[in-house]
Coordinates of N, CA and C in Angstrom, one line a residue:
Chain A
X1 N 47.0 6.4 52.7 CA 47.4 6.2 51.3 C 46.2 5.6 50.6
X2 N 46.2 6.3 49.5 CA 44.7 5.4 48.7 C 45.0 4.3 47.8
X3 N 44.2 3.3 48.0 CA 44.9 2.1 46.9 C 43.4 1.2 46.9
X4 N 44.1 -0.1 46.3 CA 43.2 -1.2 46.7 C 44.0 -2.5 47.2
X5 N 42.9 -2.7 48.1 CA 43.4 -4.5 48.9 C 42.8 -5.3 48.9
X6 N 43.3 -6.4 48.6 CA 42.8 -7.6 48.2 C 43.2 -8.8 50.0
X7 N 42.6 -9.3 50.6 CA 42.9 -9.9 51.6 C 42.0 -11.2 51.9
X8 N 42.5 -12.9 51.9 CA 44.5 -12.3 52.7 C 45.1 -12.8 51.2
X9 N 46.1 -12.9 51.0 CA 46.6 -13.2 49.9 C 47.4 -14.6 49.3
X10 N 47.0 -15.4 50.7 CA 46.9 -17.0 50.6 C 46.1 -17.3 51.2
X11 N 45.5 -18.3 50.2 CA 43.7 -18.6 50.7 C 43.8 -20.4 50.4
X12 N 43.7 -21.3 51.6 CA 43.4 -22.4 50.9 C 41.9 -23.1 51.4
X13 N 41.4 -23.7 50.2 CA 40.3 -24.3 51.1 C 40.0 -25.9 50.4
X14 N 39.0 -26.5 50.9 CA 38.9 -27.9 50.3 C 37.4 -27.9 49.8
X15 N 37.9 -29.0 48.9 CA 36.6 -29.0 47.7 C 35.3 -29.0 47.9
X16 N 34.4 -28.1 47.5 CA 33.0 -28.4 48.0 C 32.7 -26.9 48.6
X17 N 33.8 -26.5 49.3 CA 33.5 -25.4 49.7 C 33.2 -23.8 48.9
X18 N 32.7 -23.2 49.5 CA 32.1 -21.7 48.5 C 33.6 -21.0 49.7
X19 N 33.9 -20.3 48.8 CA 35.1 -19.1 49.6 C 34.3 -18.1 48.7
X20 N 34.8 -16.9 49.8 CA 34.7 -15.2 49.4 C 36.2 -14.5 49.2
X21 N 36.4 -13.7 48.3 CA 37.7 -13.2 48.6 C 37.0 -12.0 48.4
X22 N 38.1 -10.8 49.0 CA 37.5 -9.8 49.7 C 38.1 -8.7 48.9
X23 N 37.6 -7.4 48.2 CA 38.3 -6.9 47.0 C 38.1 -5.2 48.3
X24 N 38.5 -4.4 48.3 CA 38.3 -2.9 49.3 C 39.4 -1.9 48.4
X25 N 38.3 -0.7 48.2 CA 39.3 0.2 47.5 C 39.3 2.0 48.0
X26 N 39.9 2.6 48.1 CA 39.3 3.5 49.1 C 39.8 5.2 48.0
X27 N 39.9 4.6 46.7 CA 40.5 5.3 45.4 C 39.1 5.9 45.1
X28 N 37.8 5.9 45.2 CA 36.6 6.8 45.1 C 36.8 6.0 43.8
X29 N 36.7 5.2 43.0 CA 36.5 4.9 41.9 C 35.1 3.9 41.9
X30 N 34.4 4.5 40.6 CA 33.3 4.0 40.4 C 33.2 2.2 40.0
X31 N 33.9 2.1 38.9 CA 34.4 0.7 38.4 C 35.2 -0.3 39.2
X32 N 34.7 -1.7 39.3 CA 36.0 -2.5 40.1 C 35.6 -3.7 38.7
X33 N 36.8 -4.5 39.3 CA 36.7 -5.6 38.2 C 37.4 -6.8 39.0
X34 N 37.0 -7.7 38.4 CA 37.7 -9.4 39.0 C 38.0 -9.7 37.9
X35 N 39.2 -10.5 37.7 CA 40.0 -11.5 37.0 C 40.6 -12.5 37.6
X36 N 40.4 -13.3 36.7 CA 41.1 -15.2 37.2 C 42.5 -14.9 36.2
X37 N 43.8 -15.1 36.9 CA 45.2 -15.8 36.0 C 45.7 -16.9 36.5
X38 N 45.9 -18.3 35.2 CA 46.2 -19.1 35.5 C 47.6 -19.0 35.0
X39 N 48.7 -20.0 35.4 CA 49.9 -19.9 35.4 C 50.7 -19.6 33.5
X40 N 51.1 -19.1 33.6 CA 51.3 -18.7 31.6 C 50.4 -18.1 31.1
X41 N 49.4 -18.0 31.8 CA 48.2 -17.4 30.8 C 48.1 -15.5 31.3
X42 N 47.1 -14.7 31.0 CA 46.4 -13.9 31.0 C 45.7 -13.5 31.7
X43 N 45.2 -12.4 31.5 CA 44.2 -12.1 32.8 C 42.5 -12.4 32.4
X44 N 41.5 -13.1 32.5 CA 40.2 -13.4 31.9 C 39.3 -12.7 33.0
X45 N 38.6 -11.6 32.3 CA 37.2 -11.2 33.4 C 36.5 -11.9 33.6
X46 N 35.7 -11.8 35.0 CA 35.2 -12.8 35.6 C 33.7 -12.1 35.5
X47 N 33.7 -11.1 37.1 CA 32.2 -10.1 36.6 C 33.2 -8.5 36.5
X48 N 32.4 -7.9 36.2 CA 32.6 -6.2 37.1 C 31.6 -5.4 36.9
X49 N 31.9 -4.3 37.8 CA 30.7 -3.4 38.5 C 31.2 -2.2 37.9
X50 N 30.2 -1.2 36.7 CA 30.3 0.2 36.7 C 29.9 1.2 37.9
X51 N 29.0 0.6 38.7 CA 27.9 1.3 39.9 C 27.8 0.2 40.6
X52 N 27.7 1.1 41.9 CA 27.1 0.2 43.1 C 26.0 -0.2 42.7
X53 N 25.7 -1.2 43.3 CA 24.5 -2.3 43.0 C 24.2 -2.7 41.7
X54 N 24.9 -2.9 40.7 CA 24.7 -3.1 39.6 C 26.4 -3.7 39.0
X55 N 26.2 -5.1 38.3 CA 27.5 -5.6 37.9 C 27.2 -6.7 36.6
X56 N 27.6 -6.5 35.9 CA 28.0 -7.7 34.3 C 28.9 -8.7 34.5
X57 N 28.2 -9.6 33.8 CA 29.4 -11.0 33.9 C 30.4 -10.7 32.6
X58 N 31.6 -11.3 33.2 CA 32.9 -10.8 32.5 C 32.8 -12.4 30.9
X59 N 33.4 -12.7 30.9 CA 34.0 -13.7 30.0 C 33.8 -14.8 30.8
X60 N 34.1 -15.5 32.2 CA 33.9 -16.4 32.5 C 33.5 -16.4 34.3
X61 N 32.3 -16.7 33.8 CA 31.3 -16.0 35.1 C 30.8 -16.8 35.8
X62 N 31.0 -18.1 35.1 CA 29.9 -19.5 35.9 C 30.8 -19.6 36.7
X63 N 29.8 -20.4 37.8 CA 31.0 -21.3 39.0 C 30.9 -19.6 40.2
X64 N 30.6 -18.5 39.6 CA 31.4 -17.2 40.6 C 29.9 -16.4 40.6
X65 N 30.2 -15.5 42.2 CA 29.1 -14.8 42.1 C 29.4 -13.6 42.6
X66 N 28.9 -12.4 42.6 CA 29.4 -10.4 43.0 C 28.6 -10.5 43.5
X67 N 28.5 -9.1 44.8 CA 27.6 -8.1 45.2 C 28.6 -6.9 45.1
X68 N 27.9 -5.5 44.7 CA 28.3 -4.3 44.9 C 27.1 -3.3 45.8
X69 N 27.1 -3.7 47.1 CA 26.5 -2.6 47.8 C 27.4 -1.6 48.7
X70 N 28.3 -1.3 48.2 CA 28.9 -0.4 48.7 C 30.1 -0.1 47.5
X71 N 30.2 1.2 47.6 CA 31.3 1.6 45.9 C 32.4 0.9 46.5
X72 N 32.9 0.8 48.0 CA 34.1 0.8 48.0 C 34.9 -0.9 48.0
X73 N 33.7 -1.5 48.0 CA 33.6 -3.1 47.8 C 33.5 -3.9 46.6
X74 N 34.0 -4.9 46.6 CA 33.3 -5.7 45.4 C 33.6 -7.0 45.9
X75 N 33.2 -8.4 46.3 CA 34.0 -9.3 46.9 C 33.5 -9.9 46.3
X76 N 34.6 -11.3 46.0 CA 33.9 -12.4 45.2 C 33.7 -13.8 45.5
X77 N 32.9 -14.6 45.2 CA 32.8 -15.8 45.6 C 32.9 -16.8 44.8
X78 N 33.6 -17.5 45.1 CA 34.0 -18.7 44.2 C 32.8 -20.0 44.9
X79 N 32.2 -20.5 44.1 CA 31.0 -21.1 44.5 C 31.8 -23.5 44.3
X80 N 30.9 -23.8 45.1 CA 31.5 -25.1 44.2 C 31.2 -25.8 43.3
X81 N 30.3 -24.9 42.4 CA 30.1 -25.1 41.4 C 31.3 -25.0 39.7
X82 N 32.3 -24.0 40.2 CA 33.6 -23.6 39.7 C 34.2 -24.8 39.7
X83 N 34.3 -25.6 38.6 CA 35.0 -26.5 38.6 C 36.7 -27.1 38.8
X84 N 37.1 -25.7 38.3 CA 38.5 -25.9 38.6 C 39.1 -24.1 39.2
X85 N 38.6 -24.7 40.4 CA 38.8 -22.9 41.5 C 40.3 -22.4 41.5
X86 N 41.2 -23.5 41.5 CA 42.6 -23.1 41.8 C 42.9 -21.8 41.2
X87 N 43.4 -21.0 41.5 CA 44.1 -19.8 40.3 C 44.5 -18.7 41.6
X88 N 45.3 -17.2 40.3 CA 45.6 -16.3 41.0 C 44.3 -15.4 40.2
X89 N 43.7 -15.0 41.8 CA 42.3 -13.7 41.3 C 42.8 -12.5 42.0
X90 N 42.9 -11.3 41.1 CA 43.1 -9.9 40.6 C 42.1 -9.2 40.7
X91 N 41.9 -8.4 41.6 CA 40.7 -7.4 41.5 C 41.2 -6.3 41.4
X92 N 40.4 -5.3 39.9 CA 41.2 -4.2 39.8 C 40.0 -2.9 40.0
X93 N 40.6 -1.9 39.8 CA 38.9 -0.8 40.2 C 39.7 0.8 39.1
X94 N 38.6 1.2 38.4 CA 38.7 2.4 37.3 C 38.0 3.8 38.1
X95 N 38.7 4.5 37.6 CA 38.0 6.3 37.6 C 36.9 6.0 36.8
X96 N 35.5 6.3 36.6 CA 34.7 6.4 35.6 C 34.6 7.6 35.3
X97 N 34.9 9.0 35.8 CA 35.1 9.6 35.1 C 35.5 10.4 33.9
X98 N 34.6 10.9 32.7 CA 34.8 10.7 31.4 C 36.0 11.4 31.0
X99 N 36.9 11.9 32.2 CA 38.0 12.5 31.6 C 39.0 11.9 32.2
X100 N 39.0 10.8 32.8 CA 40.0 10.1 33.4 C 40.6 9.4 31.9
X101 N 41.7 8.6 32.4 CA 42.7 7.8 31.6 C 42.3 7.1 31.4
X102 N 41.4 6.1 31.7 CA 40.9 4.7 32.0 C 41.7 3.6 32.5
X103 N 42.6 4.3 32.9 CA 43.6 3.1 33.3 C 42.9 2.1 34.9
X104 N 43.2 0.5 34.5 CA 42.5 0.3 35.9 C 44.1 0.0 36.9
X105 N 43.4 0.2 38.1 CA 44.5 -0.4 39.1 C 44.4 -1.2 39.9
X106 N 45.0 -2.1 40.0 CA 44.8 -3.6 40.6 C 45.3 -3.6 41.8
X107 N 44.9 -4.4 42.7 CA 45.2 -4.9 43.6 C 46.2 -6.1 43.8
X108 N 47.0 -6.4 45.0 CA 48.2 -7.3 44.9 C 47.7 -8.4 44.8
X109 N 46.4 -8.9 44.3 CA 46.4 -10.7 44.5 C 45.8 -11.6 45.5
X110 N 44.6 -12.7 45.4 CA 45.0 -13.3 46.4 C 45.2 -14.8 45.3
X111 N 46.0 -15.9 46.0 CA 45.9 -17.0 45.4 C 45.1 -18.0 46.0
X112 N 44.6 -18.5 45.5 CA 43.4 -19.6 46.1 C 43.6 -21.1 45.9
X113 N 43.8 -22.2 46.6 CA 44.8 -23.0 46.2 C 43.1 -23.8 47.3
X114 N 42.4 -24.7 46.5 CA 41.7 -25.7 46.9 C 41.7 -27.5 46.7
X115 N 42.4 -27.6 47.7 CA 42.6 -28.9 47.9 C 41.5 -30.3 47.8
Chain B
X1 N 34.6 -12.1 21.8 CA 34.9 -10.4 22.2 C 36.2 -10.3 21.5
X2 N 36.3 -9.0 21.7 CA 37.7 -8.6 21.1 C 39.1 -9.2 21.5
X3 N 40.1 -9.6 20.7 CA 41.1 -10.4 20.7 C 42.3 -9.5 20.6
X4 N 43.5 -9.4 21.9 CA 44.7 -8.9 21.5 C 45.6 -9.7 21.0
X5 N 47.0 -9.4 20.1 CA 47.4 -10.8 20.5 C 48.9 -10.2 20.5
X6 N 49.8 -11.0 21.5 CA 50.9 -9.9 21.8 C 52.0 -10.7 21.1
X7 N 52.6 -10.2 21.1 CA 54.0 -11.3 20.5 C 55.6 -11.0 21.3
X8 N 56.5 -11.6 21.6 CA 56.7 -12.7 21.4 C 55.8 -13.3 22.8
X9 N 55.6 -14.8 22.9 CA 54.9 -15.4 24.0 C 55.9 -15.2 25.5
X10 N 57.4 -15.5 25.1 CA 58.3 -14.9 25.9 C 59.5 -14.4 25.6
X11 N 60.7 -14.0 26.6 CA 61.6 -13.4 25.9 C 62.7 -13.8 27.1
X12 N 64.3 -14.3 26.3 CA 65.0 -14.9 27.1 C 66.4 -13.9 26.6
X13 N 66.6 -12.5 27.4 CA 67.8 -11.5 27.1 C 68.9 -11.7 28.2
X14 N 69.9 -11.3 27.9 CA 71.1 -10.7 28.9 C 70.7 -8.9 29.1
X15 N 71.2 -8.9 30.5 CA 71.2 -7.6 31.2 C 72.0 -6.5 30.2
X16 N 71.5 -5.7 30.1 CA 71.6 -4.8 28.9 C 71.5 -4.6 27.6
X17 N 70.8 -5.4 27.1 CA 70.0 -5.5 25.8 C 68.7 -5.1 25.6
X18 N 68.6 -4.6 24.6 CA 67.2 -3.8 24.3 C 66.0 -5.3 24.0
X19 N 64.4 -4.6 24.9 CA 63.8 -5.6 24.2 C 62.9 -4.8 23.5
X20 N 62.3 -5.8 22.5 CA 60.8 -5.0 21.8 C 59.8 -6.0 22.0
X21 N 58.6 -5.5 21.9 CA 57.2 -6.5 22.3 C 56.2 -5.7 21.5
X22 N 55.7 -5.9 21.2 CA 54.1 -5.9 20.4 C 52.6 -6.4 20.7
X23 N 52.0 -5.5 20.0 CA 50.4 -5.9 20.3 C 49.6 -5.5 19.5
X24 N 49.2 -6.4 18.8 CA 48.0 -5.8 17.4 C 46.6 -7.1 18.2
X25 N 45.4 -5.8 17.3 CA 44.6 -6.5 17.4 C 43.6 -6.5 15.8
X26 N 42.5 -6.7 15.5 CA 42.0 -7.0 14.3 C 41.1 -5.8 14.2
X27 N 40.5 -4.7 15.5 CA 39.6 -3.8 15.8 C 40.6 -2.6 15.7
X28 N 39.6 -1.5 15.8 CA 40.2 -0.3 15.8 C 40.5 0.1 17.2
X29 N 41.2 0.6 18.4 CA 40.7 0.9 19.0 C 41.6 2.8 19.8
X30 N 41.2 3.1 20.7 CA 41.7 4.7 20.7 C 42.1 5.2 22.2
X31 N 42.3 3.8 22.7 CA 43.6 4.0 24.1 C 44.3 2.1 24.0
X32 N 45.1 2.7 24.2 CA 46.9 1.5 24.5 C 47.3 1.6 25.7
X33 N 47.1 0.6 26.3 CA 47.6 0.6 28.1 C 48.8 -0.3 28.0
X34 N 50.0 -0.3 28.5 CA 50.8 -1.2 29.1 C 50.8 -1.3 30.4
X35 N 51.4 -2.7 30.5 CA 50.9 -2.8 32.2 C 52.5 -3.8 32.1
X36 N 53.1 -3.9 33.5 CA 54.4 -4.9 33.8 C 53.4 -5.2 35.5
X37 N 53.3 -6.7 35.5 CA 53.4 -7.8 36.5 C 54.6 -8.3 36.7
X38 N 54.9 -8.0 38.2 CA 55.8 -8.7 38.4 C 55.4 -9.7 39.4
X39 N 56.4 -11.3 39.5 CA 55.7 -12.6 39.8 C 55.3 -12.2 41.4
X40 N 53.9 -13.1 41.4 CA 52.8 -13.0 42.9 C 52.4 -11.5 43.1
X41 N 52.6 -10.6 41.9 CA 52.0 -9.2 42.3 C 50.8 -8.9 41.3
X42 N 50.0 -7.6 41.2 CA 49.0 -6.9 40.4 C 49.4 -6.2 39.5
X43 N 49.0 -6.7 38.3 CA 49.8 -5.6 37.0 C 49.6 -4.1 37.7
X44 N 50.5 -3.6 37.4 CA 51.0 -1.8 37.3 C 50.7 -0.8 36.0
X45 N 50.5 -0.3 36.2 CA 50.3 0.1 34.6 C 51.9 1.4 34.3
X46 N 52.3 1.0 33.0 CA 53.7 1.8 32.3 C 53.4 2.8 31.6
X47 N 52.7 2.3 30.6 CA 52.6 3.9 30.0 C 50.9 3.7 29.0
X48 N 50.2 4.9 28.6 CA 48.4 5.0 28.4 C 49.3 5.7 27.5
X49 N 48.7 5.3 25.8 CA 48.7 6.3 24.8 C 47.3 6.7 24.4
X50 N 47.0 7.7 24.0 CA 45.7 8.2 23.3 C 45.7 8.5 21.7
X51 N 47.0 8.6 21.1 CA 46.2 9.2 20.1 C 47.3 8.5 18.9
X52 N 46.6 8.1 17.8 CA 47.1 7.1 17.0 C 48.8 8.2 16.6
X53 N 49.9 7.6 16.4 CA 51.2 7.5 16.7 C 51.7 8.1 17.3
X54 N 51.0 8.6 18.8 CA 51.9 8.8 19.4 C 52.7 8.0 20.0
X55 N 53.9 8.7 20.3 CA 55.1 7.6 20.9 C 55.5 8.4 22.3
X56 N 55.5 7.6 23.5 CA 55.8 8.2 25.1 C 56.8 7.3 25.3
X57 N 57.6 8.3 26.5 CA 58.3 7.7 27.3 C 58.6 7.5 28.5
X58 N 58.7 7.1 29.4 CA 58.9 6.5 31.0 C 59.7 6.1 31.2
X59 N 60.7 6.6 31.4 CA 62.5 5.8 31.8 C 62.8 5.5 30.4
X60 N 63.5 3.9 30.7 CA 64.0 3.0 29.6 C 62.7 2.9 28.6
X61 N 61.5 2.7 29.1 CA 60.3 2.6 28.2 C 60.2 3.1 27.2
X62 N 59.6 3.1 26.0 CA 59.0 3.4 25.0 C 57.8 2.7 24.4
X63 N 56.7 3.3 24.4 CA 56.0 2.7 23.5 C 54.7 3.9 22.4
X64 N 54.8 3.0 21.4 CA 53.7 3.8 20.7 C 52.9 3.2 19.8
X65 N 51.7 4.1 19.7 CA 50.0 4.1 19.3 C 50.4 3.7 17.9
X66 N 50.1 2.7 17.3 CA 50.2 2.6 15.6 C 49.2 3.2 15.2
X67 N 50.0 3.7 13.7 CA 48.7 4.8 13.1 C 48.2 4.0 12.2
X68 N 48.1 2.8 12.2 CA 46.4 2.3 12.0 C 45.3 2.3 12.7
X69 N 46.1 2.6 14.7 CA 45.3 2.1 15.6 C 44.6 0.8 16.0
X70 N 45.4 -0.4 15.4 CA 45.5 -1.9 15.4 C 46.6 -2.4 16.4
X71 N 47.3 -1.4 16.5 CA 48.5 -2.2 17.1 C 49.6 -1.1 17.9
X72 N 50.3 -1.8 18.9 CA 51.2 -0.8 19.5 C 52.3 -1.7 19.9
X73 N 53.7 -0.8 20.1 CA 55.1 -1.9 21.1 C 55.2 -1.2 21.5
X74 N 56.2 -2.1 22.7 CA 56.9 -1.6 23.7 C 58.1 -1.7 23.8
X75 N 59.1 -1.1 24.1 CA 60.6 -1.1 23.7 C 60.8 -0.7 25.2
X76 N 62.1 -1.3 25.7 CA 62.7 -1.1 26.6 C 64.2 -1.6 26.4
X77 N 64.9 -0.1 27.1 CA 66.1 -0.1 26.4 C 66.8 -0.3 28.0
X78 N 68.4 -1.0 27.4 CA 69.2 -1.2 28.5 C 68.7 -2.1 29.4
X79 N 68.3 -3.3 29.2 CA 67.5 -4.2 30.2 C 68.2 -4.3 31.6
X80 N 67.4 -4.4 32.5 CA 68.4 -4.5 34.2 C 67.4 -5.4 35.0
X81 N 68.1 -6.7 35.7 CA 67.5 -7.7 35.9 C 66.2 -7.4 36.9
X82 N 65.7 -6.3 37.3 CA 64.3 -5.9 37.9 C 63.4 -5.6 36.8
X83 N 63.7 -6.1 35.3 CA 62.9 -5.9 34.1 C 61.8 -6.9 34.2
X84 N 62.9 -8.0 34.8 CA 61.7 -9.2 34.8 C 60.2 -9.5 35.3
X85 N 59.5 -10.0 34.3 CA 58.0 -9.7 34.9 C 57.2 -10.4 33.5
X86 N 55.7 -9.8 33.8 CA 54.9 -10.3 32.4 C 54.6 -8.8 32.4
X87 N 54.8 -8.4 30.4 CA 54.0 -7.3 30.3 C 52.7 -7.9 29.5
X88 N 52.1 -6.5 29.8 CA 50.9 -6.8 28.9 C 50.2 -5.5 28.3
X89 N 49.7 -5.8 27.2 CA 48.6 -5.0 26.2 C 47.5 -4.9 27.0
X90 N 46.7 -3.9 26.8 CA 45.3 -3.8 27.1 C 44.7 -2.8 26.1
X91 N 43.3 -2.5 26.0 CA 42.9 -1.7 25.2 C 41.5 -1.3 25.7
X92 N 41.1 0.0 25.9 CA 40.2 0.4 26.4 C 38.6 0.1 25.4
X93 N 37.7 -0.3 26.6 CA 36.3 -0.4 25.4 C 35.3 -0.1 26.6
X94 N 34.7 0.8 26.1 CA 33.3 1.1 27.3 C 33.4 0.2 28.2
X95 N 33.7 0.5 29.2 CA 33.8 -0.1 31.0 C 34.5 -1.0 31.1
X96 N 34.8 -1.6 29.8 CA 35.8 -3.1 30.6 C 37.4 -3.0 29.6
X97 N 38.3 -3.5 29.9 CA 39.2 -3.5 29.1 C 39.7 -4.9 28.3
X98 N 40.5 -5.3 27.4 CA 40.7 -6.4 27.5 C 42.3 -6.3 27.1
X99 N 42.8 -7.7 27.5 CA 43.8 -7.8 28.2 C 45.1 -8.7 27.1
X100 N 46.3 -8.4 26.6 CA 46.7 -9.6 25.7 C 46.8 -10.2 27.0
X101 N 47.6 -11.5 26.2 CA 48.1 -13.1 27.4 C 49.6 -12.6 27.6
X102 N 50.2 -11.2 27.2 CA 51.3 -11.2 28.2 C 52.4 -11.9 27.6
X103 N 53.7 -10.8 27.8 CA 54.7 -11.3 27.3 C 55.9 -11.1 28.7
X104 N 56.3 -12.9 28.7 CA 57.0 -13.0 30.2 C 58.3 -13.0 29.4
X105 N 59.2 -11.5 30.5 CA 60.5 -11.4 30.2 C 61.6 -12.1 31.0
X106 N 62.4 -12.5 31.0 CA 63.4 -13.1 31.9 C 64.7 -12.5 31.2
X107 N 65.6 -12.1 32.3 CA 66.5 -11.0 32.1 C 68.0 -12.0 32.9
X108 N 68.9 -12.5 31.7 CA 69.3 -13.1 32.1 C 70.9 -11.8 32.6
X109 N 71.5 -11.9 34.2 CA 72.4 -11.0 34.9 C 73.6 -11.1 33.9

């Protein structure tokens, strides 16, 4: 089945520490994307990647860092520089091609709960 | 960057009542994504319009492209307590999308 996975999908860790959360999409899509949602709020981009090896910082990018060397990856790191890490992070991944929908499709979630 | 803004912030129905929701923004733009989150999961996407007023449908769903291309709703008729969730606006812009803050439905049985 083609999709994307986000794993694991409860993550805890304690302050100070850098975590990776792990984004895998096996949809051939060129685009992936990260988003932070905090409780009531919205979804705010973090980075994302049109091409492998190459990625833009979203809206709120400090504290977080990408690699894209491989299309079917994008994993993120929450550094301890991220002041306030707690949240649910969404990684989603697009068709780039120019006759696609644009619609993105996300992955189920991991929550990240740093103590 | 560009600003959606959806309305209402939330919505408190009984099972079988029609809802409506909205999404304008201050830009022009020339795709309308809905998406429904449901709680601890990845938004889904409901229905992609393209072309200013069109109106689609998907089940109970409705929604449509305003023909100023500022703004679109979503209508969902007959509510049934698996309605519950956050929807959300999005709007397509070279490579990235952006997102309203989502309108959380609760569907009272």
């Amino acid at each position: 089945d083609g999709g994307i996975t986000q794993s694991p999908k409860y993550l805890f860790r304690k302050e100070g520490q850098n975590v990776t959360l792990s984004c895998e999409q096996n949809l051939n899509h060129d685009a992936m994307y990260w988003y932070r949602q905090d409780p009531g709020q919205g979804l705010r981009l973090i980075y994302y990647s049109q091409i492998v090896n190459d990625f833009q910082k979203g809206d709120i990018a400090e504290g977080y860092s990408v690699s894209r060397e491989k299309k079917e990856s994008f994993p993120l790191t929450v550094t301890s520089a991220q002041k306030n890490p707690t949240a649910f992070y969404l990684c989603a991944s697009k068709d780039g091609a120019s006759g696609s929908a644009g619609e993105q499709f996300f992955g189920p979630g991991t929550r990240l709960t740093v103590l | 960057g560009q600003q959606l803004n959806q309305s209402p912030q939330s919505m408190f129905i009984q099972e079988g009542e029609d809802v409506s929701m909205n999404c304008t923004s201050s830009s022009i733009f020339n795709t309308w994504l809905w998406y429904k989150q449901d709680p601890g999961e990845g938004p889904v996407l409901l229905i992609a319009l393209y072309k200013a007023g069109e109106l689609t449908s998907n089940g109970r769903l409705t929604a449509q492209f305003g023909i100023t291309r500022k703004d679109s709703f979503l209508n969902i008729s007959a509510s049934i307590p698996s309605d519950v969730g956050i929807y959300f606006c999005a709007s397509k812009d070279a490579g990235k999308s952006t997102f309203g803050d989502g309108t959380t439905l609760t569907v009272k049985p």
